[in-house]
mmCIF file of C-alpha atoms in Angstrom:
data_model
loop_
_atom_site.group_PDB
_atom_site.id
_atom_site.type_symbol
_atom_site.label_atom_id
_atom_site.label_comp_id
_atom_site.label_asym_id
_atom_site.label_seq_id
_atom_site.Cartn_x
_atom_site.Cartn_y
_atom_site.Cartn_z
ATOM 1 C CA UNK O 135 0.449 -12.774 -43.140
ATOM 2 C CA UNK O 136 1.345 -12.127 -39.465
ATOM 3 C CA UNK O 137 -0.928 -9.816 -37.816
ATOM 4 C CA UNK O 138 -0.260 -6.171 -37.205
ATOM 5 C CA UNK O 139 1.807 -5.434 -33.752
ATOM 6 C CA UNK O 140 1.275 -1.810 -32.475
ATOM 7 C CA UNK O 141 3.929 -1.260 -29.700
ATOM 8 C CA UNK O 142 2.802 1.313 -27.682
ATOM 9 C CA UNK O 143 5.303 3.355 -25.376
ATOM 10 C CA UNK O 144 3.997 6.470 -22.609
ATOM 11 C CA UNK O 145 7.395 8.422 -22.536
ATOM 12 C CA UNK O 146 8.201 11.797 -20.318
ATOM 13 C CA UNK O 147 11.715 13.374 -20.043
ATOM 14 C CA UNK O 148 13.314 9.968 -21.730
ATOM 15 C CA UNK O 149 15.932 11.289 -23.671
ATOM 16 C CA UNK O 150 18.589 9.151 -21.905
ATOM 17 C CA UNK O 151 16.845 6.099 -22.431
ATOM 18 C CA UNK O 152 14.916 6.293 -25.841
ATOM 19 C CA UNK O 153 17.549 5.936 -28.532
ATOM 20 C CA UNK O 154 18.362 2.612 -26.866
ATOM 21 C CA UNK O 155 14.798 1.300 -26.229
ATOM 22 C CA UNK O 156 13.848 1.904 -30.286
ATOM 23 C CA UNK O 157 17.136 0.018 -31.115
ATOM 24 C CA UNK O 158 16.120 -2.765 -29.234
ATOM 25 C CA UNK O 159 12.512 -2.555 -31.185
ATOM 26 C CA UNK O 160 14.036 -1.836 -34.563
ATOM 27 C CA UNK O 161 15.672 -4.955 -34.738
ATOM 28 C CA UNK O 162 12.906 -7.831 -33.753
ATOM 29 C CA UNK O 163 12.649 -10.214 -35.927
ATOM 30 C CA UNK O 164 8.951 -9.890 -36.077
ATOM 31 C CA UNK O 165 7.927 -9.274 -40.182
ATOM 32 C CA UNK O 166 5.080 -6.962 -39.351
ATOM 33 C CA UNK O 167 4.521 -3.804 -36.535
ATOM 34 C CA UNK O 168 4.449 -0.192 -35.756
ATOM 35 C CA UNK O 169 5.856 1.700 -33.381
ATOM 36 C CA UNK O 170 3.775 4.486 -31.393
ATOM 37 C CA UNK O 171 5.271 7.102 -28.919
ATOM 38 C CA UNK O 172 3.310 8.890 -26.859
ATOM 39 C CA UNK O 173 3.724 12.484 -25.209
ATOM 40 C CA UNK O 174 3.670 15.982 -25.247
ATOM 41 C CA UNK O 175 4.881 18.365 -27.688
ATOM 42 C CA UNK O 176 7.329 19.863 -26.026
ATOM 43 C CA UNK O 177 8.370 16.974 -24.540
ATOM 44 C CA UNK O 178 12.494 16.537 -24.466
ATOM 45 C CA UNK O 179 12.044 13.096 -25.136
ATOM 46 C CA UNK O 180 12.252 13.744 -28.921
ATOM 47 C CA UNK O 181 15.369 16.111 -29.534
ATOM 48 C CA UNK O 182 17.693 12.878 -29.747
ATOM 49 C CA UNK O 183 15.471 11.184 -32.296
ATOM 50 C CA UNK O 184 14.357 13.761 -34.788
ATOM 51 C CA UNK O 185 16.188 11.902 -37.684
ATOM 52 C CA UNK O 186 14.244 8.646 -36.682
ATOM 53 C CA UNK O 187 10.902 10.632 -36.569
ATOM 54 C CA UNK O 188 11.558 12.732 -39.924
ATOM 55 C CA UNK O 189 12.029 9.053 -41.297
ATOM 56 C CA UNK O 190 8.753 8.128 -40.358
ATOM 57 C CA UNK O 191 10.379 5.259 -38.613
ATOM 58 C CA UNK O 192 8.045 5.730 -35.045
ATOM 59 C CA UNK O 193 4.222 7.522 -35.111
ATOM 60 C CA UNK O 194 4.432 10.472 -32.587
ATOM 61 C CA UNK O 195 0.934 10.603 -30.612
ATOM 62 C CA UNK O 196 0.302 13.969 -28.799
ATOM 63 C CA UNK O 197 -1.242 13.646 -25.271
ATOM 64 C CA UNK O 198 -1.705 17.062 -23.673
ATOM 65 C CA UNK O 199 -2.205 16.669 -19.919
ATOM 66 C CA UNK O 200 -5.967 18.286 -18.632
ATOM 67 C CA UNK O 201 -5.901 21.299 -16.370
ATOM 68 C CA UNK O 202 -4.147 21.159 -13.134
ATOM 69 C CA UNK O 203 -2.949 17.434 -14.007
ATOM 70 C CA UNK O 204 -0.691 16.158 -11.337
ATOM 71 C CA UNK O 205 1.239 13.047 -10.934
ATOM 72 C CA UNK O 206 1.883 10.097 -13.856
ATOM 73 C CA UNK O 207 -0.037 10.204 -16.873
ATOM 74 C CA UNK O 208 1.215 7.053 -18.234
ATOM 75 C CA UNK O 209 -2.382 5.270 -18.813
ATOM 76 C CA UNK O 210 -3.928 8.406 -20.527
ATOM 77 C CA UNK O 211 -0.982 8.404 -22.741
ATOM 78 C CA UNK O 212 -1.619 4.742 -23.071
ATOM 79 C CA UNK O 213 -5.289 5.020 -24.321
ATOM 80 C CA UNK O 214 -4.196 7.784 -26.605
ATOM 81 C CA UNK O 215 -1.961 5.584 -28.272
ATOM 82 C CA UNK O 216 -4.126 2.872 -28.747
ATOM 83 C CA UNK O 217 -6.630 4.760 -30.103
ATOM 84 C CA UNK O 218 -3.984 5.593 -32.739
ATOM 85 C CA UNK O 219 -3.598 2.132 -33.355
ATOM 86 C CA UNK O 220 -3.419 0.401 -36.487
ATOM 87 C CA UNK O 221 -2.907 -3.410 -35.077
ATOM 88 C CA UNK O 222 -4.535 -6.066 -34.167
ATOM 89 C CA UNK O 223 -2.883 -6.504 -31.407
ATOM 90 C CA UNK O 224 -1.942 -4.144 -28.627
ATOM 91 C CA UNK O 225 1.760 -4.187 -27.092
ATOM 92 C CA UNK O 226 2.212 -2.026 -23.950
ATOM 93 C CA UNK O 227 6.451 -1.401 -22.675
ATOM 94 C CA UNK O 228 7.808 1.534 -21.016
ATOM 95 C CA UNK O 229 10.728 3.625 -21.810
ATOM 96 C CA UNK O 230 13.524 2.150 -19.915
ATOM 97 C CA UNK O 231 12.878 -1.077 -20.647
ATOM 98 C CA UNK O 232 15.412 -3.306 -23.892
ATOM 99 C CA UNK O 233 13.832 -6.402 -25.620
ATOM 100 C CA UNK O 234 15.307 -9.438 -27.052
ATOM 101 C CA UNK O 235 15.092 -9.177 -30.647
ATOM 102 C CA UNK O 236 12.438 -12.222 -30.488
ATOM 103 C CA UNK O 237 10.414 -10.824 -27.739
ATOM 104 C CA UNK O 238 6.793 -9.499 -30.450
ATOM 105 C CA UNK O 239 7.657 -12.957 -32.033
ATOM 106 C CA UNK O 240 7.338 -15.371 -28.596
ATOM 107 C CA UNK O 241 4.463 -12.746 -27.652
ATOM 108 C CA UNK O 242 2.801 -13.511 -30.430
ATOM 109 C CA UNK O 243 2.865 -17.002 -30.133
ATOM 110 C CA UNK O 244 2.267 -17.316 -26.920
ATOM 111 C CA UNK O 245 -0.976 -15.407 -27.692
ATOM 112 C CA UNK O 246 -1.848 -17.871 -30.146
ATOM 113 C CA UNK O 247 -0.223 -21.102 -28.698
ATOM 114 C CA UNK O 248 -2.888 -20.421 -25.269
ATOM 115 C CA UNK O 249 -5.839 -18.979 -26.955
ATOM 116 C CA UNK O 250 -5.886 -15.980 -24.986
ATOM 117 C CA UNK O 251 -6.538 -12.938 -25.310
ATOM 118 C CA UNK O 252 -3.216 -11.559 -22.971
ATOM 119 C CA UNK O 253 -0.053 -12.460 -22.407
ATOM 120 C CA UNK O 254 1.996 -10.680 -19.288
ATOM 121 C CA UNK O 255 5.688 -11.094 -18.964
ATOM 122 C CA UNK O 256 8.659 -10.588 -16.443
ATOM 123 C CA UNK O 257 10.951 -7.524 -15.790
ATOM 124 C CA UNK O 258 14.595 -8.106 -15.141
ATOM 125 C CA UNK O 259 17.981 -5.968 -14.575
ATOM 126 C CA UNK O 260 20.038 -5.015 -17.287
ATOM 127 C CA UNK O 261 22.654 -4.404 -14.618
ATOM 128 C CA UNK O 262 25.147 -7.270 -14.764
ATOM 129 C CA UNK O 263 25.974 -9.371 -11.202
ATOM 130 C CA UNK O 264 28.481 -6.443 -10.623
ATOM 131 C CA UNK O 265 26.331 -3.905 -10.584
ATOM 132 C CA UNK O 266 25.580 -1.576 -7.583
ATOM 133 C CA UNK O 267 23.567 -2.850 -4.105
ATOM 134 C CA UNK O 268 20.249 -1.214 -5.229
ATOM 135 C CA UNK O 269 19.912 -3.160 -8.264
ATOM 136 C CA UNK O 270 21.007 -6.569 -6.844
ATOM 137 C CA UNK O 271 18.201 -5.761 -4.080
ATOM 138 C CA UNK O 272 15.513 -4.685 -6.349
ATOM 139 C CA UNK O 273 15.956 -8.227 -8.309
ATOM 140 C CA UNK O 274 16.503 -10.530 -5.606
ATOM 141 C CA UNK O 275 14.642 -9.096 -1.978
ATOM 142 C CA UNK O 276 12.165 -11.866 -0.873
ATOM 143 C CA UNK O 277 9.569 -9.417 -1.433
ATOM 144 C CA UNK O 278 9.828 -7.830 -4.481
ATOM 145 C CA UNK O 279 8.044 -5.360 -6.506
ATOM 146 C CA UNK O 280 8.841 -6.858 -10.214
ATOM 147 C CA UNK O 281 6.566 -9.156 -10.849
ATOM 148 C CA UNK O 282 8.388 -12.943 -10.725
ATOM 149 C CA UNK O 283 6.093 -15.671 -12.452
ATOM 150 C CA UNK O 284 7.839 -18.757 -11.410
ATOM 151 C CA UNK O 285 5.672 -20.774 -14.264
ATOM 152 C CA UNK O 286 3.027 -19.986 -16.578
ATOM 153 C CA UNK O 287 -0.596 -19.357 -15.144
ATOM 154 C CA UNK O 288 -3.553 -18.118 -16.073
ATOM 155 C CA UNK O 289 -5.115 -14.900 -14.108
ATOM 156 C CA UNK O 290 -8.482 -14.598 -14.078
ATOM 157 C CA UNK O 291 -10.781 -12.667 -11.952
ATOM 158 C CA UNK O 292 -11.435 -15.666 -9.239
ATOM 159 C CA UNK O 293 -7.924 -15.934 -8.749
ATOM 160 C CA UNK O 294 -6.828 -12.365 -8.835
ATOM 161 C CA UNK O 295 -6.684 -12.168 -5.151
ATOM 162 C CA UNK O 296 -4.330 -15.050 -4.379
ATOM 163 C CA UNK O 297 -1.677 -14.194 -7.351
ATOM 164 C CA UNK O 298 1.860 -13.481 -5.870
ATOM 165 C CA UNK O 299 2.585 -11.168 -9.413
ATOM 166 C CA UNK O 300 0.247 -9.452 -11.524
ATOM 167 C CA UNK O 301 1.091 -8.003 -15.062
ATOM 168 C CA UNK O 302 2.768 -5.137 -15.843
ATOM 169 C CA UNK O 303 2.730 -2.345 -18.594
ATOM 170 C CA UNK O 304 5.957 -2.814 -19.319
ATOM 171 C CA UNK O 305 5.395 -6.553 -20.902
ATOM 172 C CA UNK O 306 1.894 -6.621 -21.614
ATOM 173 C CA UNK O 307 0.291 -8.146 -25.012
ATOM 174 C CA UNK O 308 -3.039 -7.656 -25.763
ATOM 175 C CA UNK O 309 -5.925 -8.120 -28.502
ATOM 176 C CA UNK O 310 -7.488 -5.113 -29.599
ATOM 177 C CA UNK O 311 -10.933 -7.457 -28.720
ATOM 178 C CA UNK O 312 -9.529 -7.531 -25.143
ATOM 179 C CA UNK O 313 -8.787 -4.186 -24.631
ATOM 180 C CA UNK O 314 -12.114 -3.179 -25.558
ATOM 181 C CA UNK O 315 -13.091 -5.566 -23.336
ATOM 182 C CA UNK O 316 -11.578 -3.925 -20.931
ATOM 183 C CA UNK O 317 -12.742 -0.449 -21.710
ATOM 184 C CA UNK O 318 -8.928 1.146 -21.786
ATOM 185 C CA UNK O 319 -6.867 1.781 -18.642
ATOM 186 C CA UNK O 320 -8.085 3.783 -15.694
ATOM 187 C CA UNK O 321 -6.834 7.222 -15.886
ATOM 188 C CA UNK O 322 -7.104 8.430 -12.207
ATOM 189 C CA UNK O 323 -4.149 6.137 -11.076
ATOM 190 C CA UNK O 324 -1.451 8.706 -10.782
ATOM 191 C CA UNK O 325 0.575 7.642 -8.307
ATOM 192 C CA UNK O 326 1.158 3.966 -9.142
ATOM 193 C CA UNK O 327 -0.610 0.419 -9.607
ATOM 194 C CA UNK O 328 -1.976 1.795 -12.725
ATOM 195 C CA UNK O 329 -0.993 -1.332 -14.317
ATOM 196 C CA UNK O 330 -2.823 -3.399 -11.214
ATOM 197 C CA UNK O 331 -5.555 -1.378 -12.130
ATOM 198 C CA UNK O 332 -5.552 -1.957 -15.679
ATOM 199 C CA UNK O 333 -5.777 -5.677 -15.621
ATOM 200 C CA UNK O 334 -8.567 -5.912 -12.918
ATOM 201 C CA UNK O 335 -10.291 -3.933 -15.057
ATOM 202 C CA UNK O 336 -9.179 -6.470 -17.893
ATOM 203 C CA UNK O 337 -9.875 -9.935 -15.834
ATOM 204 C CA UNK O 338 -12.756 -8.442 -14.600
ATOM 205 C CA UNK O 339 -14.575 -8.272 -17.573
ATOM 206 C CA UNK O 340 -13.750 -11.619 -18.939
ATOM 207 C CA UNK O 341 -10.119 -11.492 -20.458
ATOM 208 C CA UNK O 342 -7.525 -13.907 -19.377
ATOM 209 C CA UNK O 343 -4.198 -13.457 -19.096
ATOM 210 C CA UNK O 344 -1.456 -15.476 -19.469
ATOM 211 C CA UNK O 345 1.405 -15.077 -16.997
ATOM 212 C CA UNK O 346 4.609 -16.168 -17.906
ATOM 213 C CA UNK O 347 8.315 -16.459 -16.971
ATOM 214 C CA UNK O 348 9.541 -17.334 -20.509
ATOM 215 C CA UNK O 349 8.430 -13.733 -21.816
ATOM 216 C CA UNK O 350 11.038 -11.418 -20.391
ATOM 217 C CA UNK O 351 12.418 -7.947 -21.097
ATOM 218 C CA UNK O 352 14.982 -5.992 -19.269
ATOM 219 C CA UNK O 353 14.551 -2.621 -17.166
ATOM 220 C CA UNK O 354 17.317 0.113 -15.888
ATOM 221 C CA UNK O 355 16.195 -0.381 -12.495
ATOM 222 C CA UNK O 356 16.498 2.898 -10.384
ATOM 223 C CA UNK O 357 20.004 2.699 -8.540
ATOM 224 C CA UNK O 358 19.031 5.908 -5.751
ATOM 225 C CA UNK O 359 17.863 4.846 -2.447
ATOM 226 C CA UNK O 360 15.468 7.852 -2.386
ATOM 227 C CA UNK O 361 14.184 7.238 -5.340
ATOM 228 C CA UNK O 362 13.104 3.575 -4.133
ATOM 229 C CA UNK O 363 11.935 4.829 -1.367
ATOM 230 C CA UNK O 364 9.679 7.385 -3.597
ATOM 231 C CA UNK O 365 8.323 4.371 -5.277
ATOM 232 C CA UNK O 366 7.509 2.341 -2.539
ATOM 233 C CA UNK O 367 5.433 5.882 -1.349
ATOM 234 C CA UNK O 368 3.981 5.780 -4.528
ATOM 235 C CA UNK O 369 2.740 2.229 -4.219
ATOM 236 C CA UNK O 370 1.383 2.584 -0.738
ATOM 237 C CA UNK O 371 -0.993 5.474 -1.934
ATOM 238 C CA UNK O 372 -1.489 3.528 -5.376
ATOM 239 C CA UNK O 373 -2.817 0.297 -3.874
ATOM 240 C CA UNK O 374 -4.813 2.502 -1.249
ATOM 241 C CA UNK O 375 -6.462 3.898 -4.436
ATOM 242 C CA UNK O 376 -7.120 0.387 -5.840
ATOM 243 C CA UNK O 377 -8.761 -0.647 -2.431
ATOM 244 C CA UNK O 378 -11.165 2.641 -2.849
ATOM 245 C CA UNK O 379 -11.863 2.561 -5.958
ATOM 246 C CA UNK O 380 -12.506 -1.061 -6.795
ATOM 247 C CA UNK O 381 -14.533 -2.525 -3.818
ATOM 248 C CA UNK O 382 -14.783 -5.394 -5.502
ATOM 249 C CA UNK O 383 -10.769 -6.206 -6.388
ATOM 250 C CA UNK O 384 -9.539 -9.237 -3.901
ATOM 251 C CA UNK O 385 -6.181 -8.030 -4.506
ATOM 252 C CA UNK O 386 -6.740 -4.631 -2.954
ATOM 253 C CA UNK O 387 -8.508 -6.244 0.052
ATOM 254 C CA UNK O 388 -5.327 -8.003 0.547
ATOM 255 C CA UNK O 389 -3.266 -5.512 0.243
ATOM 256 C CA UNK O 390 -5.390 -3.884 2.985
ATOM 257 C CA UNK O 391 -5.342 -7.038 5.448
ATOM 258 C CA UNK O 392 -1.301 -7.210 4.742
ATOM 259 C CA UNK O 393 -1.875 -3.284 6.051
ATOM 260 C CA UNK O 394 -3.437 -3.668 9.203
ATOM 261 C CA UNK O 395 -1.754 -7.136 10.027
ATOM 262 C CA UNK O 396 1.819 -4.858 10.084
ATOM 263 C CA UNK O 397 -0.288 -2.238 11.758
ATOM 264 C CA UNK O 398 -1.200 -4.807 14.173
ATOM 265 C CA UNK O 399 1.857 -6.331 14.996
ATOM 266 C CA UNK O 400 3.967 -2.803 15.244
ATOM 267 C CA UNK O 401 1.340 -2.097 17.786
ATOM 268 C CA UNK O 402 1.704 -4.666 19.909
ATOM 269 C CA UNK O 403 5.317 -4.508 19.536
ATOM 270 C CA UNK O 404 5.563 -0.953 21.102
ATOM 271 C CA UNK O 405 2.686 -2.047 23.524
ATOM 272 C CA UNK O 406 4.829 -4.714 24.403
ATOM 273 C CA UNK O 407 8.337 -3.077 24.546
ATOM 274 C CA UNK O 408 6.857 0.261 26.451
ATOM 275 C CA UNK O 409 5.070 -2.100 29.099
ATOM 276 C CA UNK O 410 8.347 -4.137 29.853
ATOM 277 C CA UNK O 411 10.339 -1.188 30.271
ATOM 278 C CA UNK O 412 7.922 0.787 32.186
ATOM 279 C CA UNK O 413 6.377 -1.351 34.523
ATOM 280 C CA UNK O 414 10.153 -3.671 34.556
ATOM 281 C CA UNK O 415 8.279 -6.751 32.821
ATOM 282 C CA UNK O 416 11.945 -7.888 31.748
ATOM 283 C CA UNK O 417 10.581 -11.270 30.502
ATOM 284 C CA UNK O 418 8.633 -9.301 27.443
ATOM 285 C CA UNK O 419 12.037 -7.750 26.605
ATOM 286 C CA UNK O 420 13.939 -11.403 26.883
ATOM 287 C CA UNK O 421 10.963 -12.935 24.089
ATOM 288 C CA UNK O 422 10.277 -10.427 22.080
ATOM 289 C CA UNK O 423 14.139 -9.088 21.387
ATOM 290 C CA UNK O 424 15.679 -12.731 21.006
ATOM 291 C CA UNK O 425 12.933 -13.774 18.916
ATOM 292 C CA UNK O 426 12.829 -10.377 16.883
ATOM 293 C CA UNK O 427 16.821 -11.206 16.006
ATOM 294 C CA UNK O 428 16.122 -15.044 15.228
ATOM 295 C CA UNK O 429 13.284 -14.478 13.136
ATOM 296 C CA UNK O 430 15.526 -11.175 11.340
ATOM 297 C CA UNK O 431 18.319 -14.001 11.258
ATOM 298 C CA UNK O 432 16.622 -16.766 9.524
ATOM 299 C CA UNK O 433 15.045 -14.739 6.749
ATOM 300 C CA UNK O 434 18.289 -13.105 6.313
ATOM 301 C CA UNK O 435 19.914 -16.693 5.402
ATOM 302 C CA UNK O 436 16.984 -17.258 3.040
ATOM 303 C CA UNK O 437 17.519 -14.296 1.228
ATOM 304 C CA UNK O 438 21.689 -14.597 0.892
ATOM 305 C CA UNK O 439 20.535 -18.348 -0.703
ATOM 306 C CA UNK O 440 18.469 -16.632 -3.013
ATOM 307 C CA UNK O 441 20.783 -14.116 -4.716
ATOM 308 C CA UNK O 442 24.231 -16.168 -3.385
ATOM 309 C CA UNK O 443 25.615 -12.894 -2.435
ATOM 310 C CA UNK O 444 26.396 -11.242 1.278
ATOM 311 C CA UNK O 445 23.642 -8.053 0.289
ATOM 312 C CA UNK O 446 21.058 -10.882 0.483
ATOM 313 C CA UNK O 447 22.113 -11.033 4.209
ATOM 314 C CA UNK O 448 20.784 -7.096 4.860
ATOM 315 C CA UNK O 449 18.271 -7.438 2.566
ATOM 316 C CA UNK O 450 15.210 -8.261 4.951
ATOM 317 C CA UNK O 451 16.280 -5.055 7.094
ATOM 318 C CA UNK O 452 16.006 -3.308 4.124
ATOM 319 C CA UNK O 453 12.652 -4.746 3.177
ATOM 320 C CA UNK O 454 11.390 -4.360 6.512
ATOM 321 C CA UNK O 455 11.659 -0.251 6.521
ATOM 322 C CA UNK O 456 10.291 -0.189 3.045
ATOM 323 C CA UNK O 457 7.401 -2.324 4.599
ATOM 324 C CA UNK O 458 6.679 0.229 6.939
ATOM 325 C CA UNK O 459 7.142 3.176 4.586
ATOM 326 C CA UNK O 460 4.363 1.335 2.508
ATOM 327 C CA UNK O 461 2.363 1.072 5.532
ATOM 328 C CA UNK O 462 2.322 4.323 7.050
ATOM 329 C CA UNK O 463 1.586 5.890 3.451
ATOM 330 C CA UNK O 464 -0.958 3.332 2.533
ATOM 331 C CA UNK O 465 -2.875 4.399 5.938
ATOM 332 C CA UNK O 466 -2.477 8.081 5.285
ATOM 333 C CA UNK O 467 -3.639 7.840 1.714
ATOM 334 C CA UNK O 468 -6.886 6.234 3.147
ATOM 335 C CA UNK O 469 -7.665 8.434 5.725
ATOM 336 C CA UNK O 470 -6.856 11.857 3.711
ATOM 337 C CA UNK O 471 -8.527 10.848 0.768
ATOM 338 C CA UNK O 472 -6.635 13.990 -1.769
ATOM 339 C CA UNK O 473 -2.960 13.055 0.124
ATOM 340 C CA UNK O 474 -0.872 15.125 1.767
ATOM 341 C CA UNK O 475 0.549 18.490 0.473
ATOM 342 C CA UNK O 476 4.381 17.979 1.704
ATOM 343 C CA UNK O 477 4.229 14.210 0.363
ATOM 344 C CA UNK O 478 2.930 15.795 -2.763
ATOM 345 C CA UNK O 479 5.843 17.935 -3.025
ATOM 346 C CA UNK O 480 8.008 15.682 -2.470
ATOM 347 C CA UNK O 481 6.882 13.215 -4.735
ATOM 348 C CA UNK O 482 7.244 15.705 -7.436
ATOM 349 C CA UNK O 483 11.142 16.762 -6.958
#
């Protein structure tokens, strides 16, 4: 018999998304799993549904937030439900995300087929080509947040550092072994890279993953420039969180180096430009500006080759002001330890 599957799903405020998410699960071709959805009572998530869950088609798992919670609360709900857990093993997705209807079955034996004891998949747009500019960039900027395994590796802790991707909750198979092994997710991540946090805490204590582009499933990705912009805020003070609270994570510390090298080099930039026009140095203005537009104009062409569409050409401006909204956050996150009260606020709205 095929083993037990328990699909595990954190969900918040997703009654625009959930009816089509459990459609996509109630028709895998897998013979054998349960579905587990995780929130709070009085959650709206579960007013579209309530003939599926009077059914008994999905097991509801309460998760009532602590005292003066603030921020996500996806990798408490995430323990909660696999403490609920029948299976043997663990399947972690997210609310917005649709699934091929063979996705449990090539997790499954991918799990088996590389005697591991994880298996980490890709993310990708469920926007078609003619979707809007904010999707086409999210899938196809040089430097991306979805994770993009261009084969299939295995992560482990000594080379967690130099991995261009790391897994992600929203494709993540797991044996119940492993996530003991792991000791459950870290609950303090509330901003972001909770699932960065997750599996160092996984690789760290001895489970490997297998990291794959043949394991896909497909996300609404967020079409509002603010709202990027909110999660590239959320990043910067994530990964700052990662650097201070694992020490020992090569990742973080290279998040932190890709920190101060942009630190560095906007630095010496306005060094550069304020001491040319100052002191009339012209010949800093005639390298650094040419160059500046040469090196903006090459990546530019390297991006428009990548998605063979003229967005890929503003692309790397784009990039390069998220870059430096990552930055700025990462280094206030560091050096204010609880955050800011106004980026607080507006992190919440």
């Amino acid at each position: 018999m095929a083993p037990l599957v328990s699909i595990i799903v954190p969900v918040r405020n997703s009654q625009q998304y959930i009816k089509e998410l459990l459609d996509s699960l109630f028709v895998q071709d897998y013979p054998n799993f349960e579905i587990i959805l995780v929130g709070n009572v009085d959650d709206k998530t579960w007013q579209p549904i309530q003939d599926i869950i009077q059914r008994g088609q999905v097991c509801i798992v309460e998760a009532p937030l602590p005292p003066r919670w603030r921020g996500r609360d996806s990798n408490l709900k995430r323990n909660a439900g696999a403490r609920c857990a029948r299976g043997d093993i663990l399947v972690f997705t997210d609310q917005k995300v649709r699934h091929p209807s063979n996705w449990l079955t090539q997790g499954v034996a991918l799990l088996e087929e590389h005697n591991v004891p994880a298996v980490a998949g890709t993310m990708i747009s469920t926007q078609t080509e003619s979707a809007s500019f904010w999707s086409r960039f999210t899938d196809g900027a040089l430097v991306k947040r979805n994770p993009e395994f261009p084969s299939t590796r295995f992560l482990t802790s000594s080379n967690f550092g130099s991995a261009e991707s790391l897994p992600i909750t929203a494709n993540w198979f797991m044996t119940c072994e492993a996530y003991r092994k792991m000791g459950g997710f870290p609950e303090n991540f509330r901003d972001s890279y909770e699932d960065y946090a997750g599996a160092w805490k996984a690789v760290r204590n001895g489970v490997v993953f297998c990291c794959t582009s043949s394991l896909n499933v497909y996300h609404q990705h967020r079409l509002d420039p603010r709202q990027i912009q909110r999660e590239y805020i959320r990043s910067a003070r994530g990964a700052a969180q990662l650097f201070m609270t694992f020490t020992d994570c090569p990742f973080a510390w290279r998040r932190a180096a890709q920190v101060l090298g942009v630190s560095a080099v906007m630095l010496g930039g306005m060094v550069a430009l304020i001491k040319g026009v100052v002191f009339a140095e012209w010949f800093l203005l005639t390298a650094i500006l040419p160059l500046t537009v040469v090196g903006l104009m090459g990546v530019s062409y390297l991006n428009y080759r990548k998605v063979r569409h003229w967005h890929g050409f503003v692309f790397p401006l784009i990039t390069l002001y998220f870059i430096l909204i990552f930055t700025w956050n990462f280094l206030v996150k560091i050096l204010e330890g609880a955050g800011i009260p106004d980026t607080d606020r507006y992190l919440q709205t």
